Coordinates of C-alpha atoms and ligand atoms in Angstrom, one line a residue:
M296 CA -166.0 59.9 52.2
T297 CA -162.3 60.7 53.0
A298 CA -161.1 64.1 54.2
G299 CA -160.1 65.9 50.9
A300 CA -162.2 63.8 48.5
P301 CA -163.7 65.8 45.6
H302 CA -167.4 66.5 45.4
G303 CA -168.7 64.8 42.3
P304 CA -167.2 62.0 40.2
V305 CA -163.5 61.8 39.3
V306 CA -163.1 61.6 35.6
V307 CA -159.8 60.2 34.2
L308 CA -158.8 60.8 30.6
G309 CA -156.8 57.9 29.2
G310 CA -156.8 54.3 30.2
G311 CA -153.2 53.3 30.4
L312 CA -151.0 52.4 33.4
A313 CA -151.2 55.8 35.1
A314 CA -155.0 55.8 35.0
V315 CA -155.3 52.2 36.3
S316 CA -152.8 52.9 39.1
F317 CA -154.6 56.1 40.0
A318 CA -158.1 54.5 40.0
G319 CA -156.8 51.6 42.2
G320 CA -155.1 54.1 44.5
L321 CA -158.3 56.1 45.0
R322 CA -160.3 52.9 45.9
S323 CA -157.5 51.6 48.2
G324 CA -157.5 55.0 49.9
G325 CA -161.2 54.6 50.7
F326 CA -162.8 56.8 47.9
E327 CA -166.4 55.7 47.4
G328 CA -167.5 58.2 44.9
G329 CA -167.9 57.7 41.1
I330 CA -164.8 57.1 38.9
V331 CA -165.1 57.3 35.1
V332 CA -162.2 56.4 32.9
V333 CA -162.4 57.6 29.3
S334 CA -160.1 55.8 26.9
D335 CA -159.8 56.3 23.1
E336 CA -158.5 52.7 22.8
V337 CA -161.0 49.9 22.3
E338 CA -158.6 47.4 24.1
P339 CA -159.0 46.8 27.8
P340 CA -155.9 48.3 29.6
Y341 CA -152.6 46.6 28.8
D342 CA -149.0 47.0 29.7
R343 CA -146.7 48.6 27.1
P344 CA -143.2 47.4 28.0
P345 CA -143.9 43.8 26.6
L346 CA -144.9 45.2 23.2
S347 CA -141.2 45.5 22.1
K348 CA -140.2 42.3 23.9
E349 CA -142.3 39.3 25.1
F350 CA -145.3 40.2 23.0
Q351 CA -143.2 40.1 19.8
R352 CA -142.1 36.6 20.6
E353 CA -145.4 35.2 22.0
G354 CA -148.2 37.3 20.5
L355 CA -150.5 36.8 23.5
P356 CA -152.6 39.9 24.3
D357 CA -154.1 38.3 27.4
K358 CA -150.7 38.0 29.0
I359 CA -150.2 41.7 29.0
R360 CA -153.5 42.9 30.5
L361 CA -153.2 45.3 33.4
D362 CA -154.6 44.0 36.7
L363 CA -157.8 45.9 37.4
S364 CA -158.7 44.2 40.7
R365 CA -157.8 47.3 42.8
A366 CA -159.7 49.6 40.5
R367 CA -163.1 48.4 41.7
D368 CA -166.4 49.9 40.5
V369 CA -164.9 52.0 37.8
E370 CA -167.0 53.0 34.8
W371 CA -164.7 52.3 31.8
L372 CA -165.6 54.0 28.6
R373 CA -163.5 52.6 25.8
G374 CA -163.1 53.4 22.1
T375 CA -164.2 57.1 22.4
P376 CA -161.8 60.0 22.9
A377 CA -162.5 63.0 25.0
C378 CA -162.5 66.0 22.7
K379 CA -163.0 69.0 24.9
I380 CA -162.9 70.1 28.5
D381 CA -164.8 73.0 30.0
T382 CA -163.0 74.0 33.3
Q383 CA -165.6 76.6 34.2
R384 CA -168.5 74.2 34.1
R385 CA -166.3 71.3 35.1
E386 CA -167.4 69.2 32.2
V387 CA -165.8 66.8 29.7
L388 CA -167.2 66.3 26.2
L389 CA -166.6 63.0 24.4
A390 CA -166.3 62.6 20.6
D391 CA -169.7 60.8 20.6
D392 CA -171.3 63.9 22.2
R393 CA -171.7 62.4 25.7
R394 CA -170.9 64.9 28.5
F395 CA -169.7 64.2 32.0
G396 CA -169.5 66.6 34.9
Y397 CA -166.5 66.2 37.2
G398 CA -165.5 66.9 40.8
A399 CA -161.9 66.3 39.8
L400 CA -160.4 65.7 36.3
V401 CA -157.2 63.8 35.8
F402 CA -155.2 63.8 32.5
A403 CA -153.6 60.4 32.0
T404 CA -153.4 60.7 28.2
G405 CA -149.8 59.6 27.7
A406 CA -147.9 60.4 24.6
S407 CA -147.9 59.7 20.9
P408 CA -144.9 58.7 18.7
R409 CA -143.3 61.3 16.5
R410 CA -143.7 60.6 12.8
L411 CA -141.0 60.8 10.2
P412 CA -142.1 63.2 7.4
A413 CA -139.5 61.8 5.0
L414 CA -141.4 58.4 5.0
Q415 CA -144.9 59.8 5.0
D416 CA -145.8 58.5 1.6
A417 CA -143.6 55.4 1.6
T418 CA -144.8 52.4 -0.3
L419 CA -143.3 50.0 2.2
P420 CA -144.9 49.5 5.7
V421 CA -143.7 52.2 8.2
I422 CA -145.0 51.7 11.7
T423 CA -144.4 53.4 15.1
L424 CA -144.7 51.4 18.3
R425 CA -147.0 52.5 21.0
T426 CA -150.2 50.5 20.9
L427 CA -151.1 46.8 20.9
D428 CA -152.3 47.3 17.4
D429 CA -148.9 48.7 16.3
A430 CA -147.2 45.7 18.0
Q431 CA -149.5 43.2 16.3
R432 CA -148.7 44.8 12.9
I433 CA -145.0 44.7 13.6
R434 CA -145.2 41.1 14.8
A435 CA -146.9 40.1 11.6
G436 CA -144.0 41.4 9.6
L437 CA -141.2 39.9 11.6
G438 CA -139.7 36.4 11.3
P439 CA -136.8 34.6 9.7
G440 CA -135.6 36.4 6.6
A441 CA -137.6 39.6 7.2
R442 CA -135.6 42.8 6.7
L443 CA -136.3 45.3 9.5
V444 CA -135.1 48.8 9.5
V445 CA -135.4 50.6 12.9
V446 CA -135.1 54.4 12.6
G447 CA -133.9 55.8 16.0
G448 CA -131.4 54.3 18.3
G449 CA -133.4 54.8 21.5
V450 CA -134.6 52.2 24.0
I451 CA -137.7 51.1 22.3
G452 CA -136.1 50.8 18.9
L453 CA -133.2 48.9 20.3
E454 CA -135.4 46.5 22.3
L455 CA -137.3 45.8 19.1
A456 CA -134.0 45.3 17.2
A457 CA -132.9 42.7 19.8
T458 CA -136.2 40.9 19.7
A459 CA -136.3 40.9 15.9
R460 CA -132.8 39.4 15.7
G461 CA -134.0 36.6 18.1
L462 CA -136.8 35.9 15.7
G463 CA -134.4 35.6 12.8
A464 CA -135.0 39.0 11.1
S465 CA -132.0 41.0 9.7
V466 CA -131.9 44.4 11.3
T467 CA -130.5 47.8 10.4
V468 CA -130.6 50.6 13.0
I469 CA -130.3 54.2 11.7
E470 CA -129.5 56.9 14.3
A471 CA -129.0 60.5 13.4
L472 CA -126.6 61.2 16.3
D473 CA -123.2 59.8 16.7
R474 CA -124.2 57.4 19.5
L475 CA -127.1 55.2 20.7
M476 CA -129.5 56.0 23.6
N477 CA -128.4 59.6 23.7
R478 CA -131.2 60.9 26.0
C479 CA -131.1 58.1 28.5
A480 CA -127.8 56.4 28.9
S481 CA -124.2 57.4 29.6
T482 CA -121.6 57.1 26.9
T483 CA -120.1 54.0 28.5
L484 CA -123.5 52.2 28.7
A485 CA -124.3 53.2 25.1
K486 CA -121.0 51.7 23.9
V487 CA -121.7 48.4 25.6
V488 CA -125.2 48.3 24.2
A489 CA -123.9 49.2 20.7
Q490 CA -121.3 46.4 20.9
S491 CA -123.9 43.9 21.9
H492 CA -126.0 44.7 18.9
L493 CA -123.0 44.5 16.6
D494 CA -122.1 41.1 18.1
H495 CA -125.7 40.0 17.3
G496 CA -125.3 41.0 13.7
V497 CA -127.2 44.3 13.7
D498 CA -126.1 46.8 11.1
I499 CA -125.8 50.1 13.0
R500 CA -125.6 53.4 11.0
L501 CA -124.7 56.3 13.3
G502 CA -124.9 59.9 12.3
R503 CA -127.2 59.1 9.4
Q504 CA -130.6 60.7 8.5
V505 CA -133.4 59.2 6.5
M506 CA -134.0 61.3 3.4
G507 CA -136.8 59.3 1.7
F508 CA -137.5 56.1 0.0
E509 CA -137.2 54.4 -3.4
G510 CA -139.5 51.5 -3.9
P511 CA -138.6 48.9 -1.2
A512 CA -135.6 50.8 0.1
I513 CA -135.1 53.8 2.3
V514 CA -132.5 56.3 1.3
L515 CA -130.0 57.8 3.7
D516 CA -128.2 61.2 3.6
D517 CA -125.0 59.5 2.4
G518 CA -126.9 58.1 -0.6
A519 CA -127.0 54.6 0.8
R520 CA -130.1 52.6 0.1
V521 CA -131.3 50.1 2.7
E522 CA -133.8 47.5 1.5
A523 CA -136.6 46.8 4.0
D524 CA -139.7 44.7 4.4
L525 CA -140.7 46.8 7.4
V526 CA -139.6 50.1 8.9
V527 CA -140.2 50.9 12.5
V528 CA -139.8 54.5 13.5
G529 CA -138.8 55.1 17.2
I530 CA -137.7 58.7 17.3
G531 CA -139.4 59.8 20.5
V532 CA -142.9 60.9 21.6
V533 CA -144.9 64.0 22.0
A534 CA -147.3 64.5 25.0
N535 CA -151.0 64.2 24.4
D536 CA -151.7 67.6 26.0
E537 CA -153.8 69.3 23.3
L538 CA -157.1 69.3 25.4
A539 CA -155.2 70.8 28.3
R540 CA -153.6 73.5 26.1
A541 CA -157.0 74.4 24.6
A542 CA -158.3 74.9 28.1
D543 CA -155.4 77.3 28.9
I544 CA -153.7 74.9 31.3
A545 CA -149.9 75.5 31.3
C546 CA -148.2 73.1 29.0
D547 CA -145.0 72.8 27.0
D548 CA -145.0 69.4 25.3
G549 CA -146.4 68.0 28.6
I550 CA -148.8 69.4 31.2
F551 CA -147.0 71.1 34.0
V552 CA -147.7 69.6 37.4
D553 CA -146.4 70.2 40.9
R554 CA -145.5 67.4 43.3
L555 CA -149.1 66.8 44.2
G556 CA -150.0 66.2 40.6
R557 CA -151.9 69.5 40.3
T558 CA -152.0 71.4 37.1
T559 CA -152.4 75.2 36.9
C560 CA -156.2 74.8 36.8
P561 CA -158.0 74.1 40.1
G562 CA -159.5 70.6 40.2
V563 CA -157.5 69.3 37.3
Y564 CA -154.6 66.9 37.8
A565 CA -152.2 65.1 35.5
I566 CA -150.2 61.9 35.8
G567 CA -147.8 59.7 33.8
D568 CA -146.2 60.3 30.4
V569 CA -148.3 63.4 29.7
T570 CA -146.8 65.4 32.6
R571 CA -143.9 67.8 32.7
Q572 CA -142.7 67.7 36.3
R573 CA -139.6 68.7 38.3
N574 CA -137.0 66.0 38.2
P575 CA -135.7 65.7 41.8
I576 CA -132.2 65.0 40.5
S577 CA -131.7 67.6 37.7
G578 CA -134.1 70.1 39.3
R579 CA -135.5 70.8 35.8
F580 CA -139.1 70.4 34.6
E581 CA -139.0 67.3 32.4
R582 CA -141.2 64.6 30.9
I583 CA -140.4 61.3 32.6
E584 CA -141.6 58.6 30.3
T585 CA -141.1 55.5 32.4
W586 CA -143.3 52.7 33.7
S587 CA -142.4 53.3 37.3
N588 CA -143.3 57.0 37.0
A589 CA -146.7 56.2 35.5
Q590 CA -147.5 53.8 38.3
N591 CA -146.1 55.8 41.2
Q592 CA -147.1 59.3 40.2
G593 CA -150.6 57.8 39.6
L594 CA -150.7 56.4 43.2
A595 CA -149.3 59.6 44.6
A596 CA -151.9 61.8 42.9
A597 CA -154.6 59.5 44.3
R598 CA -153.3 59.9 47.8
T599 CA -153.0 63.7 47.6
L600 CA -156.5 64.0 46.0
L601 CA -157.9 62.3 49.1
D602 CA -155.6 64.1 51.6
P603 CA -153.8 67.2 50.4
T604 CA -151.4 66.9 53.3
A605 CA -150.1 63.5 52.0
A606 CA -146.4 63.4 51.2
P607 CA -145.6 65.0 47.8
Y608 CA -144.3 62.7 45.0
A609 CA -140.6 62.9 44.7
D610 CA -139.6 59.5 43.3
I611 CA -136.2 59.3 41.6
P612 CA -136.8 58.5 38.0
W613 CA -135.7 55.1 36.8
Y614 CA -136.3 52.6 34.0
W615 CA -135.2 49.2 32.9
S616 CA -134.6 47.7 29.5
D617 CA -134.1 44.2 28.2
Q618 CA -132.0 43.6 25.1
Y619 CA -130.7 40.1 24.3
D620 CA -129.2 38.9 27.6
L621 CA -128.7 42.4 28.9
R622 CA -130.9 43.6 31.7
L623 CA -130.1 47.2 32.3
Q624 CA -131.5 49.5 35.0
V625 CA -130.9 53.2 35.0
A626 CA -131.8 55.7 37.7
G627 CA -131.4 59.5 38.0
V628 CA -129.8 61.3 35.1
S629 CA -127.2 59.6 33.0
M630 CA -125.0 62.7 32.3
G631 CA -122.3 64.0 34.6
D632 CA -118.7 65.2 34.7
E633 CA -117.3 62.0 36.2
E634 CA -118.1 58.3 36.1
I635 CA -117.2 55.5 38.5
V636 CA -117.1 52.1 36.8
R637 CA -117.8 49.2 39.2
G638 CA -116.6 46.1 37.3
E639 CA -115.7 45.8 33.7
A640 CA -118.0 47.6 31.3
V641 CA -118.1 45.1 28.4
P642 CA -121.0 43.2 26.8
G643 CA -122.1 40.2 28.7
A644 CA -120.5 41.4 32.0
K645 CA -122.1 42.4 35.2
F646 CA -121.2 45.9 36.1
S647 CA -122.5 49.2 37.5
L648 CA -121.8 52.8 36.7
I649 CA -122.1 55.8 38.9
Q650 CA -122.4 59.3 37.4
L651 CA -121.2 62.2 39.4
H652 CA -121.8 65.9 38.8
R653 CA -119.6 68.2 40.9
G654 CA -118.9 65.4 43.3
R655 CA -122.6 64.5 43.8
A656 CA -124.0 61.2 42.6
V657 CA -126.7 62.0 40.0
G658 CA -127.1 58.7 38.2
V659 CA -126.6 55.0 38.5
T660 CA -126.7 52.2 36.0
C661 CA -126.7 48.5 36.7
M662 CA -126.0 46.0 33.9
N663 CA -127.1 42.4 34.8
N664 CA -126.7 43.5 38.3
V665 CA -130.2 43.6 39.7
R666 CA -129.2 43.0 43.2
E667 CA -127.1 46.1 43.5
F668 CA -129.6 48.5 41.9
S669 CA -131.6 49.4 45.0
S670 CA -128.5 49.9 47.1
L671 CA -126.9 52.1 44.5
K672 CA -130.0 54.1 44.0
R673 CA -129.6 55.2 47.7
L674 CA -126.6 57.2 46.5
L675 CA -128.9 59.5 44.7
G676 CA -130.6 60.6 47.9
S677 CA -128.8 62.3 50.7
V678 CA -126.2 59.6 51.3
P679 CA -122.7 61.2 51.4
L680 CA -120.5 59.8 48.6
P681 CA -118.3 57.0 50.1
D682 CA -114.7 56.4 49.3
R683 CA -114.5 56.2 45.5
A684 CA -112.0 53.4 45.4
A685 CA -114.3 51.2 47.6
L686 CA -117.3 52.1 45.4
A687 CA -115.4 51.2 42.2
D688 CA -114.3 47.8 43.7
P689 CA -117.0 45.2 42.8
G690 CA -115.8 43.2 45.8
T691 CA -117.1 45.8 48.2
D692 CA -120.3 44.9 49.9
L693 CA -122.6 47.9 49.1
R694 CA -125.1 47.2 51.8
K695 CA -122.3 47.8 54.4
L696 CA -120.7 50.7 52.5
L697 CA -124.0 52.5 52.1
A698 CA -125.6 51.6 55.4
P699 CA -126.5 54.6 57.6
P700 CA -123.6 55.2 60.2
M701 CA -125.7 53.9 63.1
A702 CA -126.4 50.6 61.4
R703 CA -122.7 49.9 60.6
Ligands
LIG990 C1 -143.0 49.6 23.3 C2 -142.8 50.3 24.7 C3 -141.9 49.7 25.5 C4 -141.7 50.3 26.8 N1 -140.8 49.7 27.6 C5 -140.5 50.2 28.8 C6 -139.5 49.6 29.7 O1 -138.9 48.6 29.4 N2 -139.3 50.2 30.9 C7 -140.0 51.4 31.3 O2 -139.7 51.9 32.4 N3 -140.9 51.9 30.5 C8 -141.2 51.4 29.3 N4 -142.1 52.0 28.4 C9 -142.7 53.2 28.9 C10 -144.0 53.0 29.7 O3 -144.8 51.9 29.1 C11 -144.8 54.3 29.7 O4 -144.1 55.2 30.4 C12 -146.2 54.1 30.4 O5 -147.0 53.2 29.7 C13 -146.9 55.4 30.4 O6 -148.2 55.2 30.9 P1 -149.4 56.4 30.8 O7 -150.6 55.8 31.4 O8 -148.9 57.6 31.3 O9 -149.6 56.6 29.2 P2 -150.2 55.6 28.1 O10 -149.8 54.2 28.5 O11 -149.7 56.1 26.8 O12 -151.8 55.7 28.2 C14 -152.4 56.9 27.8 C15 -153.7 56.5 27.2 O13 -154.5 57.6 27.0 C16 -155.2 57.5 25.7 N5 -155.6 58.9 25.3 C17 -154.9 59.9 24.7 N6 -155.7 60.9 24.5 C18 -156.9 60.6 24.9 C19 -158.2 61.3 24.8 N7 -158.3 62.6 24.4 N8 -159.3 60.7 25.3 C20 -159.2 59.4 25.8 N9 -158.0 58.7 25.8 C21 -156.9 59.3 25.4 C22 -154.1 56.9 24.8 O14 -154.6 56.4 23.6 C23 -153.6 55.8 25.8 O15 -154.3 54.7 25.7 C24 -142.3 51.4 27.2 C25 -143.3 52.0 26.3 C26 -143.5 51.5 25.1 C27 -144.5 52.1 24.1

C-alpha cells in the first residue's frame, strides 16, 4: 500500500478516457487495492476524437478502443449508471440497485451534448455526436449525395463537415454567431478555417438561428429553408455533474476541483470534461474539454491520491483538430489584444499565431506546423517574450530563440 492510498476501494464513475487514464495511473503508482469503474455505456472504453474523423470514413469500432493494459485488475461495470452517492456513508448506488462502498470516489462522468429545442419534434433525423452509437447513426446517413446540415460552427461540427465532404455529402453549416470556432480559436484562425470549408464547397451560414423545421427542411431565422437528410447538432456540451450537485458538492456546470483533483467533499475527486478547474493561463475557473486534459488530469489525480505531496496539476490546456488537410493545434487561450503571425495565414499554408495579452503570450496556434508547437508552447510558461520581429519571421529557429539563456 502506498503512503496516501485510500482505505477501501476506489470507485470511478464514468468509463471514458479520464477514467482509464486514472485507473492506469493508480496501478502504475503501485496501488494494489480494489478499483471499480461504473460506466453507463455498454461499449468497452473507446476514444472519442476519431468519431468525427477516421471512424466516419472507416467505421471500425475495434480501431478506436482505449488501451486498458495499464489499468490492470479493474472491475468494469458497464451498461448501468450510478444514480446516487451518499457521501456520509461513502456509498454509491447504481440504477440496478447495487451498492458499493468507497474509500475514494472519482467523478469522470464527462459531458453531454446540448439539444436544440427548435428541432425537438423534427421528422428528419437530428443527432448529436458524443458516443459511438451517435457516430454509427451519423455514418449510416452519410455518403455521396447525402445532404448534411451541421448546426454549430465549433470544432466537432466542422470536423464532421470536413469528413462528410470527403465522403461526397453536401454540407451546410449554420452558426448563430458571426464567425466560426468562437470559443476556441482566434479570429485569424477562424477565417482560415472558414475559407478552407468554402473552398471545399461547404455552404456556411453565419449569424443564423434555426427556428424549426418543415418536412425535410430546417427553417432559419431569415426564412431560408435548408433541405436535409440528416442534421447533426454540435452546439456545445453540459457537464454530467447532477449526482455531485445532489450531494451538495460545489458545481456550476462542472464540478469545482483544485489542482489535486479534489472536490469540496472529502474523499471525492473529479477529472476530465466534468470538472471546472482553474485555467493556468486565464486564471479563471473553466471547463477544459480536451483529450489531453482528460488524460493528464486523470494521471495527476491518481498521483495525488497516492501521495498528497505530489506536484499539483497545472498543464497548459491544448487541443488539436483535423479538417481536410489542415492539422491545427491550439494551446492556452485564443483571445488577446495583439497577435503575432508567423508565416502567411491562408488555407493550405504552414503558419503559427501567437496571442498576446498586455505583452504576455497567452495563446499559440500552429497550422500544419506540428514541429513548432512544443517550442511555441514554452512561450506560455515563464519564458520572457523574445524580439517580436524575430518571432514573426518563419525563418527564425525557435529552438535557439526560445532556449534558456545558459543553453544558447
Ligand atoms: C466527436 C468528438 C471529437 C473530439 N475530438 C477531439 C480532438 O480532436 N482533440 C481533442 O483534444 N479533444 C477532442 N474531443 C474531446 C475529448 O474526446 C474529450 O475531452 C474526452 O473524451 C473527455 O473524456 P472524459 O473521460 O472526461 O469524458 P467522456 O469521454 O465523456 O466519458 C465520460 C463517461 O461517463 C459516462 N457517465 C456519465 N454519467 C454517468 C453515470 N451517472 N454513471 C456512469 N457513467 C456515467 C458517460 O456516458 C461517458 O461514457 C472530442 C470529443 C468528441 C465527442
